[in-house]
PDB file of C-alpha atoms in Angstrom:
ATOM      1  CA  MET T 288     -18.053  -7.567  20.020  1.00  0.00           C
ATOM      2  CA  ALA T 289     -17.456  -8.885  16.513  1.00  0.00           C
ATOM      3  CA  LYS T 290     -14.001  -8.497  15.031  1.00  0.00           C
ATOM      4  CA  VAL T 291     -13.994  -6.267  11.957  1.00  0.00           C
ATOM      5  CA  PRO T 292     -11.864  -7.804   9.225  1.00  0.00           C
ATOM      6  CA  SER T 293      -8.977  -5.608   8.134  1.00  0.00           C
ATOM      7  CA  VAL T 294      -8.485  -4.556   4.557  1.00  0.00           C
ATOM      8  CA  PRO T 295      -5.567  -6.466   3.023  1.00  0.00           C
ATOM      9  CA  SER T 296      -2.453  -4.359   2.522  1.00  0.00           C
ATOM     10  CA  ALA T 297      -2.486  -5.365  -1.143  1.00  0.00           C
ATOM     11  CA  VAL T 298      -5.801  -3.557  -1.542  1.00  0.00           C
ATOM     12  CA  VAL T 299      -4.579  -0.509   0.386  1.00  0.00           C
ATOM     13  CA  ALA T 300      -1.407  -0.216  -1.703  1.00  0.00           C
ATOM     14  CA  ALA T 301      -3.093  -0.772  -5.064  1.00  0.00           C
ATOM     15  CA  GLY T 302      -5.893   1.565  -4.042  1.00  0.00           C
ATOM     16  CA  GLY T 303      -3.344   4.245  -3.178  1.00  0.00           C
ATOM     17  CA  LEU T 304      -1.734   4.064  -6.602  1.00  0.00           C
ATOM     18  CA  VAL T 305      -5.014   3.970  -8.517  1.00  0.00           C
ATOM     19  CA  GLY T 306      -6.779   6.408  -6.219  1.00  0.00           C
ATOM     20  CA  GLY T 307      -3.890   8.841  -6.192  1.00  0.00           C
ATOM     21  CA  TYR T 308      -3.795   8.947  -9.962  1.00  0.00           C
ATOM     22  CA  GLY T 309      -7.567   9.185 -10.236  1.00  0.00           C
ATOM     23  CA  VAL T 310      -7.819  12.033  -7.742  1.00  0.00           C
ATOM     24  CA  ALA T 311      -4.997  13.949  -9.435  1.00  0.00           C
ATOM     25  CA  ARG T 312      -6.539  13.465 -12.858  1.00  0.00           C
ATOM     26  CA  TRP T 313     -10.138  14.283 -11.954  1.00  0.00           C
ATOM     27  CA  THR T 314      -9.431  17.226  -9.687  1.00  0.00           C
ATOM     28  CA  LYS T 315      -6.501  18.512 -11.776  1.00  0.00           C
ATOM     29  CA  LYS T 316      -4.637  18.932  -8.481  1.00  0.00           C
ATOM     30  CA  ARG T 317      -1.517  16.793  -8.450  1.00  0.00           C
ATOM     31  CA  GLN T 318      -0.874  17.625  -4.789  1.00  0.00           C
ATOM     32  CA  LEU T 319      -4.209  16.133  -3.810  1.00  0.00           C
ATOM     33  CA  GLY T 320      -3.417  12.955  -5.695  1.00  0.00           C
ATOM     34  CA  GLY T 321      -0.015  12.885  -4.026  1.00  0.00           C
ATOM     35  CA  ALA T 322      -1.677  13.148  -0.631  1.00  0.00           C
ATOM     36  CA  VAL T 323      -3.874  10.127  -1.412  1.00  0.00           C
ATOM     37  CA  LEU T 324      -0.802   8.228  -2.604  1.00  0.00           C
ATOM     38  CA  ALA T 325       1.163   9.130   0.543  1.00  0.00           C
ATOM     39  CA  VAL T 326      -1.604   8.324   3.042  1.00  0.00           C
ATOM     40  CA  ALA T 327      -2.315   4.955   1.452  1.00  0.00           C
ATOM     41  CA  GLY T 328       1.403   4.195   1.243  1.00  0.00           C
ATOM     42  CA  ALA T 329       1.886   4.991   4.921  1.00  0.00           C
ATOM     43  CA  ALA T 330      -1.097   2.832   5.884  1.00  0.00           C
ATOM     44  CA  ALA T 331       0.153  -0.063   3.749  1.00  0.00           C
ATOM     45  CA  ALA T 332       3.683   0.287   5.185  1.00  0.00           C
ATOM     46  CA  GLN T 333       2.297   0.055   8.705  1.00  0.00           C
ATOM     47  CA  GLN T 334       0.431  -3.124   7.791  1.00  0.00           C
ATOM     48  CA  TRP T 335       3.507  -4.575   6.078  1.00  0.00           C
ATOM     49  CA  ARG T 336       5.619  -3.889   9.154  1.00  0.00           C
ATOM     50  CA  GLN T 337       3.055  -5.531  11.457  1.00  0.00           C
ATOM     51  CA  ARG T 338       2.550  -8.564   9.237  1.00  0.00           C
ATOM     52  CA  ALA T 339       5.984  -9.231   7.756  1.00  0.00           C
ATOM     53  CA  GLY T 340       8.540  -7.174   9.691  1.00  0.00           C
ATOM     54  CA  GLY T 341      10.677  -4.132   9.038  1.00  0.00           C
ATOM     55  CA  LYS T 342      12.838  -5.471   6.195  1.00  0.00           C
ATOM     56  CA  ALA T 343       9.841  -6.645   4.213  1.00  0.00           C
ATOM     57  CA  ALA T 344       8.042  -3.350   4.879  1.00  0.00           C
ATOM     58  CA  GLY T 345      11.076  -1.446   3.646  1.00  0.00           C
ATOM     59  CA  ALA T 346      11.291  -3.529   0.477  1.00  0.00           C
ATOM     60  CA  LEU T 347       7.578  -3.179  -0.227  1.00  0.00           C
ATOM     61  CA  THR T 348       7.727   0.565   0.387  1.00  0.00           C
ATOM     62  CA  VAL T 349      10.555   0.832  -2.138  1.00  0.00           C
ATOM     63  CA  ALA T 350       8.443  -1.196  -4.576  1.00  0.00           C
ATOM     64  CA  TYR T 351       5.472   1.141  -3.992  1.00  0.00           C
ATOM     65  CA  VAL T 352       7.539   4.257  -4.692  1.00  0.00           C
ATOM     66  CA  ALA T 353       9.229   2.594  -7.677  1.00  0.00           C
ATOM     67  CA  ALA T 354       5.821   1.630  -9.069  1.00  0.00           C
ATOM     68  CA  PHE T 355       4.663   5.224  -8.816  1.00  0.00           C
ATOM     69  CA  ALA T 356       7.819   6.501 -10.507  1.00  0.00           C
ATOM     70  CA  GLY T 357       7.822   3.723 -13.101  1.00  0.00           C
ATOM     71  CA  SER T 358       4.237   4.336 -14.098  1.00  0.00           C
ATOM     72  CA  HIS T 359       5.225   7.653 -15.669  1.00  0.00           C
ATOM     73  CA  PRO T 360       7.551   6.352 -18.405  1.00  0.00           C
ATOM     74  CA  LEU T 361       5.359   3.281 -18.834  1.00  0.00           C
ATOM     75  CA  ALA T 362       2.370   5.561 -19.479  1.00  0.00           C
ATOM     76  CA  LYS T 363       4.149   6.998 -22.512  1.00  0.00           C
ATOM     77  CA  LYS T 364       4.229   3.513 -24.026  1.00  0.00           C
ATOM     78  CA  VAL T 365       0.879   2.009 -23.026  1.00  0.00           C
ATOM     79  CA  GLY T 366      -1.265   4.916 -21.807  1.00  0.00           C
ATOM     80  CA  ALA T 367      -1.893   6.338 -18.366  1.00  0.00           C
ATOM     81  CA  TRP T 368      -4.601   4.060 -17.018  1.00  0.00           C
ATOM     82  CA  PRO T 369      -3.020   0.807 -18.259  1.00  0.00           C
ATOM     83  CA  ALA T 370       0.289   1.881 -16.709  1.00  0.00           C
ATOM     84  CA  VAL T 371      -1.275   2.757 -13.358  1.00  0.00           C
ATOM     85  CA  LEU T 372      -3.347  -0.410 -13.254  1.00  0.00           C
ATOM     86  CA  GLY T 373      -0.337  -2.519 -14.223  1.00  0.00           C
ATOM     87  CA  VAL T 374       1.963  -1.167 -11.528  1.00  0.00           C
ATOM     88  CA  ALA T 375      -0.847  -1.271  -8.963  1.00  0.00           C
ATOM     89  CA  GLY T 376      -1.397  -4.932  -9.806  1.00  0.00           C
ATOM     90  CA  ALA T 377       2.304  -5.685  -9.456  1.00  0.00           C
ATOM     91  CA  VAL T 378       2.463  -4.001  -6.048  1.00  0.00           C
ATOM     92  CA  ALA T 379      -0.696  -5.799  -4.940  1.00  0.00           C
ATOM     93  CA  VAL T 380       0.747  -9.191  -5.890  1.00  0.00           C
ATOM     94  CA  ALA T 381       4.046  -8.433  -4.131  1.00  0.00           C
ATOM     95  CA  SER T 382       2.177  -7.239  -1.049  1.00  0.00           C
ATOM     96  CA  TRP T 383       0.001 -10.319  -0.942  1.00  0.00           C
ATOM     97  CA  VAL T 384       2.937 -12.692  -1.391  1.00  0.00           C
ATOM     98  CA  VAL T 385       5.131 -11.004   1.225  1.00  0.00           C
ATOM     99  CA  ALA T 386       2.612  -9.888   3.844  1.00  0.00           C
ATOM    100  CA  ASP T 387      -1.057 -10.698   3.320  1.00  0.00           C
ATOM    101  CA  ARG T 388      -1.027 -14.433   2.726  1.00  0.00           C
ATOM    102  CA  ARG T 389       0.573 -14.869   6.151  1.00  0.00           C
ATOM    103  CA  ALA T 390      -2.140 -12.907   7.925  1.00  0.00           C
TER     104      ALA T 390
END
């Protein structure tokens, strides 16, 4: 049986931030976007823990939540999509550096 390659945690985390915002915006249901954000964050945290350990997973989870929170004031300065894409990119880079490049 062929091994299915896993999706890098950087993609999961960035996808959660972008997807959560997109779902909330397009459906006009913030709770639905929050659910996407939470599910992706939990999946990424599990990958971080497996690949880099508990401390790294904790730090990356804090970064994920901080990126979500920080995107709101940033959006007032640069616009919603640029803010979301910027913080998603930052979390993706951090995730890759800490967890994915080791895998």
